[in-house]
Coordinates of C-alpha atoms and ligand atoms in Angstrom, one line a residue:
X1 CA 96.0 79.2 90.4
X2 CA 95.3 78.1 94.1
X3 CA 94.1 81.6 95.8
X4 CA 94.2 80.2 99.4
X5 CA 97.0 82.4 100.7
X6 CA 95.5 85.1 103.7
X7 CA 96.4 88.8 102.8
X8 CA 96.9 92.3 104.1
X9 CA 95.4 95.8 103.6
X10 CA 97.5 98.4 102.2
X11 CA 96.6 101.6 103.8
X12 CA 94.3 102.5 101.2
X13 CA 92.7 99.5 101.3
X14 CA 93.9 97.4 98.3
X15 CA 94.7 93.4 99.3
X16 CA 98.2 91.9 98.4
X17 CA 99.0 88.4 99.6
X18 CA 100.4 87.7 103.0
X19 CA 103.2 85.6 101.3
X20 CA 105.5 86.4 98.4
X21 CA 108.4 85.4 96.7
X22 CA 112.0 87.5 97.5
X23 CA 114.3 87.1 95.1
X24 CA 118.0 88.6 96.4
X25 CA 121.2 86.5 94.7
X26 CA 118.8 84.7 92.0
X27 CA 119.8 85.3 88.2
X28 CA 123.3 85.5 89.4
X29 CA 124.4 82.3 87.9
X30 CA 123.6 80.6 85.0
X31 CA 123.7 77.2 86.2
X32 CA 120.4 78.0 88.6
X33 CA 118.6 80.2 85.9
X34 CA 116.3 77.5 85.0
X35 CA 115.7 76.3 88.2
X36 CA 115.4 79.8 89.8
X37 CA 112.8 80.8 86.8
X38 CA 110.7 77.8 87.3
X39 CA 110.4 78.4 91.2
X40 CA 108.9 82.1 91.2
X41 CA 106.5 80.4 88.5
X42 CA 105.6 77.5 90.7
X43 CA 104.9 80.4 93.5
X44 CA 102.8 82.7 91.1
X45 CA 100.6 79.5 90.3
X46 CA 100.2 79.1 93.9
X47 CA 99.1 82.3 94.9
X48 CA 102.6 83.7 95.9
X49 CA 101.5 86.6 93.8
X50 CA 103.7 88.9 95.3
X51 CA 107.5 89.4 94.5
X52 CA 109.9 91.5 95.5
X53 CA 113.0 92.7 93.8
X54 CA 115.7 95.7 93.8
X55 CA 118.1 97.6 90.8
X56 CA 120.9 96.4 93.4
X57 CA 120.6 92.5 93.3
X58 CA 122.6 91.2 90.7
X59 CA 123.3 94.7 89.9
X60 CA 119.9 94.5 87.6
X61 CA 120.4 90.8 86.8
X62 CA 117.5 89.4 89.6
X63 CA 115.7 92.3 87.7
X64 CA 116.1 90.8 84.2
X65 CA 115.4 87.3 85.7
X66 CA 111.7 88.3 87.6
X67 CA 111.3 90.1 83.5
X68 CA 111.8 86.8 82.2
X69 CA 109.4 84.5 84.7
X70 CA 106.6 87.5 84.5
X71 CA 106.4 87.4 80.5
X72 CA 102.8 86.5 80.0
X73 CA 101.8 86.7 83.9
X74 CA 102.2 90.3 84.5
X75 CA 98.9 90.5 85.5
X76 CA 98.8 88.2 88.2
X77 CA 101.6 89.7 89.9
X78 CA 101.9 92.5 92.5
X79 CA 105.6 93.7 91.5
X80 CA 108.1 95.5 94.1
X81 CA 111.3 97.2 93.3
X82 CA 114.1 99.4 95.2
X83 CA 115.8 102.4 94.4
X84 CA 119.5 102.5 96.0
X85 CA 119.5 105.4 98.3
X86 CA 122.0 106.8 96.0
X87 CA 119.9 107.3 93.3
X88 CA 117.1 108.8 95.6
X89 CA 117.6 112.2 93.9
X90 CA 114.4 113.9 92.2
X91 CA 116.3 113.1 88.9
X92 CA 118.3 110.1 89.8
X93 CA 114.6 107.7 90.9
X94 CA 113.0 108.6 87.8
X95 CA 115.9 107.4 86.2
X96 CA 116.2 104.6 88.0
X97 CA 112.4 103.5 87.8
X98 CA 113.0 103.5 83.7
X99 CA 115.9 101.3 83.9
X100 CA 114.2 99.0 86.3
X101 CA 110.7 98.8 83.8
X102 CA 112.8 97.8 81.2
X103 CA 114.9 94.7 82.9
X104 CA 111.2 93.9 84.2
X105 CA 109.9 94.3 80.8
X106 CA 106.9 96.2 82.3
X107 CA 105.6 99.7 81.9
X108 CA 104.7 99.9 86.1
X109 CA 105.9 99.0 89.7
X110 CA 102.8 97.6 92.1
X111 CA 105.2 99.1 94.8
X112 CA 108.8 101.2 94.6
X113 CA 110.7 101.2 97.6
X114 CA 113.8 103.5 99.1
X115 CA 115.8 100.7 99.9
X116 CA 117.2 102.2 102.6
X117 CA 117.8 105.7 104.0
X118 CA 120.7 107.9 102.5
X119 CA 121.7 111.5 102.2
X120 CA 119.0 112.7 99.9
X121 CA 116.4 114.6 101.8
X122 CA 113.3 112.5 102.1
X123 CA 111.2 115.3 100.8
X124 CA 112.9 115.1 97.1
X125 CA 112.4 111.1 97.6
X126 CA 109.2 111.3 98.3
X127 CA 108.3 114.0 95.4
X128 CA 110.1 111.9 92.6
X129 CA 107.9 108.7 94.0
X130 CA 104.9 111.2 93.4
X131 CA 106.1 112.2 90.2
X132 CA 106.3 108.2 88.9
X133 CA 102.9 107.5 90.3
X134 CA 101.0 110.6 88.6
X135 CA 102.7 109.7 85.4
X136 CA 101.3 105.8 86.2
X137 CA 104.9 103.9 86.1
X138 CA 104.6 103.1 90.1
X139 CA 100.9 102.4 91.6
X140 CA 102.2 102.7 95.5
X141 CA 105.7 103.9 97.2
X142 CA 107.1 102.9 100.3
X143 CA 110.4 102.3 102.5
X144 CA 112.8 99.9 103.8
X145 CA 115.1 99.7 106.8
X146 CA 113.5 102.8 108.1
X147 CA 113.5 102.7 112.0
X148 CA 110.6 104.6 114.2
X149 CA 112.4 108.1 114.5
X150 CA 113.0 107.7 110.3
X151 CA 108.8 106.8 109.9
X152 CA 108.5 109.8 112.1
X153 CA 110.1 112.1 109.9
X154 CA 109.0 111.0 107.1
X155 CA 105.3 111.5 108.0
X156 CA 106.2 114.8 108.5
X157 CA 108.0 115.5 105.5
X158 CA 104.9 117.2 102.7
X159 CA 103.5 113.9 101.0
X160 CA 105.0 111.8 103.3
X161 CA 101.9 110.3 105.0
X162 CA 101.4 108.3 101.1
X163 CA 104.3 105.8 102.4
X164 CA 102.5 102.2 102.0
X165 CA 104.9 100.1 103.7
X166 CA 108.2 99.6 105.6
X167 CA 110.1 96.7 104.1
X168 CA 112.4 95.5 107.7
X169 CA 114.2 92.3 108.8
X170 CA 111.7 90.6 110.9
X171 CA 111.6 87.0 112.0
X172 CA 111.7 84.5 114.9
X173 CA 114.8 85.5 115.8
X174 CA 115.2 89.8 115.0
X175 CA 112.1 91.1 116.9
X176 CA 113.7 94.3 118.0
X177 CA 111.1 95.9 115.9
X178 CA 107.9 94.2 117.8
X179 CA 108.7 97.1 120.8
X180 CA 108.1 100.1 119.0
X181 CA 108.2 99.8 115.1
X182 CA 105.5 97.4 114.9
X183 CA 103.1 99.4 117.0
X184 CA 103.8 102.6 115.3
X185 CA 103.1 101.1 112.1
X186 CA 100.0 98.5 112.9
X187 CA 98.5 102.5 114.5
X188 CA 99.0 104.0 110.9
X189 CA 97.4 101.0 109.4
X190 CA 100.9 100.3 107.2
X191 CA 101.6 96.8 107.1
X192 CA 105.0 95.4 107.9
X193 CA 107.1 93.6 104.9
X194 CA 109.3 91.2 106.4
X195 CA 112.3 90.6 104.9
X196 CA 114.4 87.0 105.3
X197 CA 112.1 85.6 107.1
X198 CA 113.5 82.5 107.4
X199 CA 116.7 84.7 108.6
X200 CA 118.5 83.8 105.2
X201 CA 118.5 79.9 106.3
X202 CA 120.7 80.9 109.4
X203 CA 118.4 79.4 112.0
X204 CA 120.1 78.0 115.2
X205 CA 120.5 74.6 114.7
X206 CA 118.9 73.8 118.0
X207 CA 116.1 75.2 119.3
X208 CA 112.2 74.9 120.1
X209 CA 111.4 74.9 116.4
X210 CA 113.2 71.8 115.7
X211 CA 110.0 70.7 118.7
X212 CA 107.4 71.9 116.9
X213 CA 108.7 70.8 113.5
X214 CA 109.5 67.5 114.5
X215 CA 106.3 67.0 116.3
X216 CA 104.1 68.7 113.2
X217 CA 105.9 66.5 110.1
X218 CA 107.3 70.4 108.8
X219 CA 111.0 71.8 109.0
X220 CA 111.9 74.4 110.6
X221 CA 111.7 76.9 107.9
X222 CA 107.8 76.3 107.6
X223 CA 107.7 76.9 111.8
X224 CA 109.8 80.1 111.3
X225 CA 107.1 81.4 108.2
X226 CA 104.6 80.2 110.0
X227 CA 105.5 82.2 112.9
X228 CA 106.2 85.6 110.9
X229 CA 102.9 84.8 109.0
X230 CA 101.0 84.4 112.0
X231 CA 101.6 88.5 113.1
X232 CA 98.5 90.7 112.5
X233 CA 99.8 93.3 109.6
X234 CA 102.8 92.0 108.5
X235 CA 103.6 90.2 105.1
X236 CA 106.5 88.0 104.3
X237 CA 108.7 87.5 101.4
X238 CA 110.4 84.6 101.7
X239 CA 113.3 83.7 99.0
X240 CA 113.3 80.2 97.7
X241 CA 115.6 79.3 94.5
X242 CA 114.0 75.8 94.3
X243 CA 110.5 74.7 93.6
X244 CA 110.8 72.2 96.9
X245 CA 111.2 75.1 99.1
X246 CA 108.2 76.8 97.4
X247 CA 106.0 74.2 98.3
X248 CA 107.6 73.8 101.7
X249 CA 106.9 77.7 102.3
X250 CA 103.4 77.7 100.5
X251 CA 102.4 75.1 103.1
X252 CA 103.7 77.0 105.9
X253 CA 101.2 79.5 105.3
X254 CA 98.8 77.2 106.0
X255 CA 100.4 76.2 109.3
X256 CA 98.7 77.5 112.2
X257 CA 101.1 77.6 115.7
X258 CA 98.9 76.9 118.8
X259 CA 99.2 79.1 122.1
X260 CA 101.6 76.4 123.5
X261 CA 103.7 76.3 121.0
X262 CA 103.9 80.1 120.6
X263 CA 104.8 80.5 124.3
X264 CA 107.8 78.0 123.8
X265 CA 108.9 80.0 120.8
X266 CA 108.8 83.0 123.1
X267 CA 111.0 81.5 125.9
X268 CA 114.1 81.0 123.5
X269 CA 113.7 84.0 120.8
X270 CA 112.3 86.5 123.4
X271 CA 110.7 89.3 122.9
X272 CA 111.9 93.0 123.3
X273 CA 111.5 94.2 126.8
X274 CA 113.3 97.8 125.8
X275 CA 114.3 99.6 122.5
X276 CA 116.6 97.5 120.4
X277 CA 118.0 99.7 117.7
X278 CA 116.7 98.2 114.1
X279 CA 118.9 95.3 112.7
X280 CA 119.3 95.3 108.9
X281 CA 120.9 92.8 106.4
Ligands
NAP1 P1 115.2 84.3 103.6 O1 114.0 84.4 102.6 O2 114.9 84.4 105.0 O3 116.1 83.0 103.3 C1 116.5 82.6 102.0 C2 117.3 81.3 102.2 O4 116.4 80.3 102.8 C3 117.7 80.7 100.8 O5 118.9 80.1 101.1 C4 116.6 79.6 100.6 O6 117.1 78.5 99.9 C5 116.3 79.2 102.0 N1 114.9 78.7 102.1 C6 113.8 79.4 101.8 N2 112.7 78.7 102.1 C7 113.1 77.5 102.5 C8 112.5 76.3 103.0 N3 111.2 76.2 103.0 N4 113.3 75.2 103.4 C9 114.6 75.3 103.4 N5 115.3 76.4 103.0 C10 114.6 77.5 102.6 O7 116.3 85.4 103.3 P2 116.5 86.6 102.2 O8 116.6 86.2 100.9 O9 117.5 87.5 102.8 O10 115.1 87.5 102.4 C11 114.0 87.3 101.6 C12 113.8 88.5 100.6 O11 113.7 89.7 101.3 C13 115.1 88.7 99.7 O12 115.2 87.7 98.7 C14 114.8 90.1 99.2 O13 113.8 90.1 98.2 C15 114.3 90.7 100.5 N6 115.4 91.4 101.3 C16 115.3 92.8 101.4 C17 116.3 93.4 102.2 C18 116.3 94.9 102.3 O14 117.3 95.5 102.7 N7 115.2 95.5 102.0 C19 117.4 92.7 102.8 C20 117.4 91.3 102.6 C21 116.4 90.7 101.9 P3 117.0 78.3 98.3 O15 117.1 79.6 97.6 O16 118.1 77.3 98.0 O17 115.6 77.7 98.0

């Protein structure tokens, strides 16, 4: 296993790689399976180590799927999952958590998320994620989707301040976050998980990264990772269901944009100048 990916302090100080592996609408049909099993393989063996996952996608069939490509690498792997807000009850995410350890066919989550806010009071959430991690099924907890005023409150809530990241749609071309979210985490020390951040391969077809990518020998989805990976504090889980576009985006991380060509990605995809409510997919 290459180990030349960069990585990222959690707040209390444990490394997990910069880049990862998504894995939304894989193991959803048969045809890819094999395809889609060697790819998160190909990422683990180069030092995509990370992977992230949810009891939603595929309604527990991307679940069963990571099980499948992990059996024998466990180990190597820093695992993510996602309750649905539904089942954010005190009852209903210790639940959850057992269903999702046995689709994963492991006995602990590296990281459980709320995947994003419901109606459950964040201080039962955040006792159940307590709960898993004393009894060892979840080693860290965090959020997703949660804007600045949500963070706020649940700082506040009693255990709150344990919250190890906030999984949000962040890329070249969704930077609402970069006026206030960012900053309020990158003060707290909480890195940023950036999800689709090739923006789900819906790019504009035109536009200074075609520049860059043209004048570098990339494509544009290596310009766009590039450019999320480049952000102090913020990780990126890019989802790639063949082993081309593993490669592609294990290279992009060792892409490094230069001042000029940052500053022409900033004239097109510009950044916040006020608050932009956050965008989720
Ligand atoms: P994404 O990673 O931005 O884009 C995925 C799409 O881009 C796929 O169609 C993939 O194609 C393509 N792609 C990836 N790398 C490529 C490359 N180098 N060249 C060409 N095409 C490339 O979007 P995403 O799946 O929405 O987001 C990533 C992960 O974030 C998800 O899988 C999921 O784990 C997580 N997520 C979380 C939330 C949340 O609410 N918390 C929401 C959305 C996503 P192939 O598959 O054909 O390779």
């Amino acid at each position: 296993m290459t180990t030349d990916i960069a990585s990222v302090s959690l707040p209390d100080g444990e490394r997990i790689p910069k880049l990862g592996q998504g894995t939304w609408e894989m193991g959803e049909h048969p045809a890819r399976r094999a395809a889609e099993l060697a790819a998160l393989r190909c990422g683990i063996d180069l030092g995509m180590t990370l992977i992230d996952t949810a009891e939603m996608y595929g309604d527990g069939a991307t679940e069963s799927l990571v099980g499948e490509a992990l059996v024998g690498l466990r180990d190597q792997v820093f695992l993510v999952s996602k309750v649905y807000p539904h089942n954010a009850s005190r009852q209903g995410v210790v639940a959850a958590c057992e269903q999702s350890l046995k689709r994963l066919k492991t006995d602990w989550l590296d990281l459980y998320l709320l995947h994003w806010r419901g109606s459950v009071p964040l201080a039962e959430t955040v006792e159940a994620f307590e709960t898993l991690r004393s009894a060892g099924k979840i080693r860290h907890w965090g959020v997703s989707n949660f804007d600045t005023d949500d963070m706020e409150e649940l700082v506040a809530t009693p255990g709150g301040k344990a919250c190890a990241t906030n999984q949000i749609l962040y890329n070249v071309a969704r930077r609402g976050s970069e006026f206030d979210l960012l900053p309020w985490l990158a003060a707290r020390k909480m890195p940023a998980m950036a999800y689709s951040p090739v923006d789900h391969a819906r790019l504009p077809k035109r536009s200074p990264l075609n520049d860059i990518a043209d004048a570098r020998g990339v494509s544009v989805f290596q310009v766009a990772l590039a450019w999320v990976l480049q952000k102090p504090g913020v990780f990126a889980i890019p989802k790639a269901g063949r082993i081309e576009h593993v490669r592609d985006n294990h290279r992009a991380s060792q892409l490094q944009l230069d001042v000029r060509e940052l500053a022409a990605i900033d004239t097109y995809f510009t950044p916040p100048r006020s608050k932009r409510p956050l965008e989720m997919l």
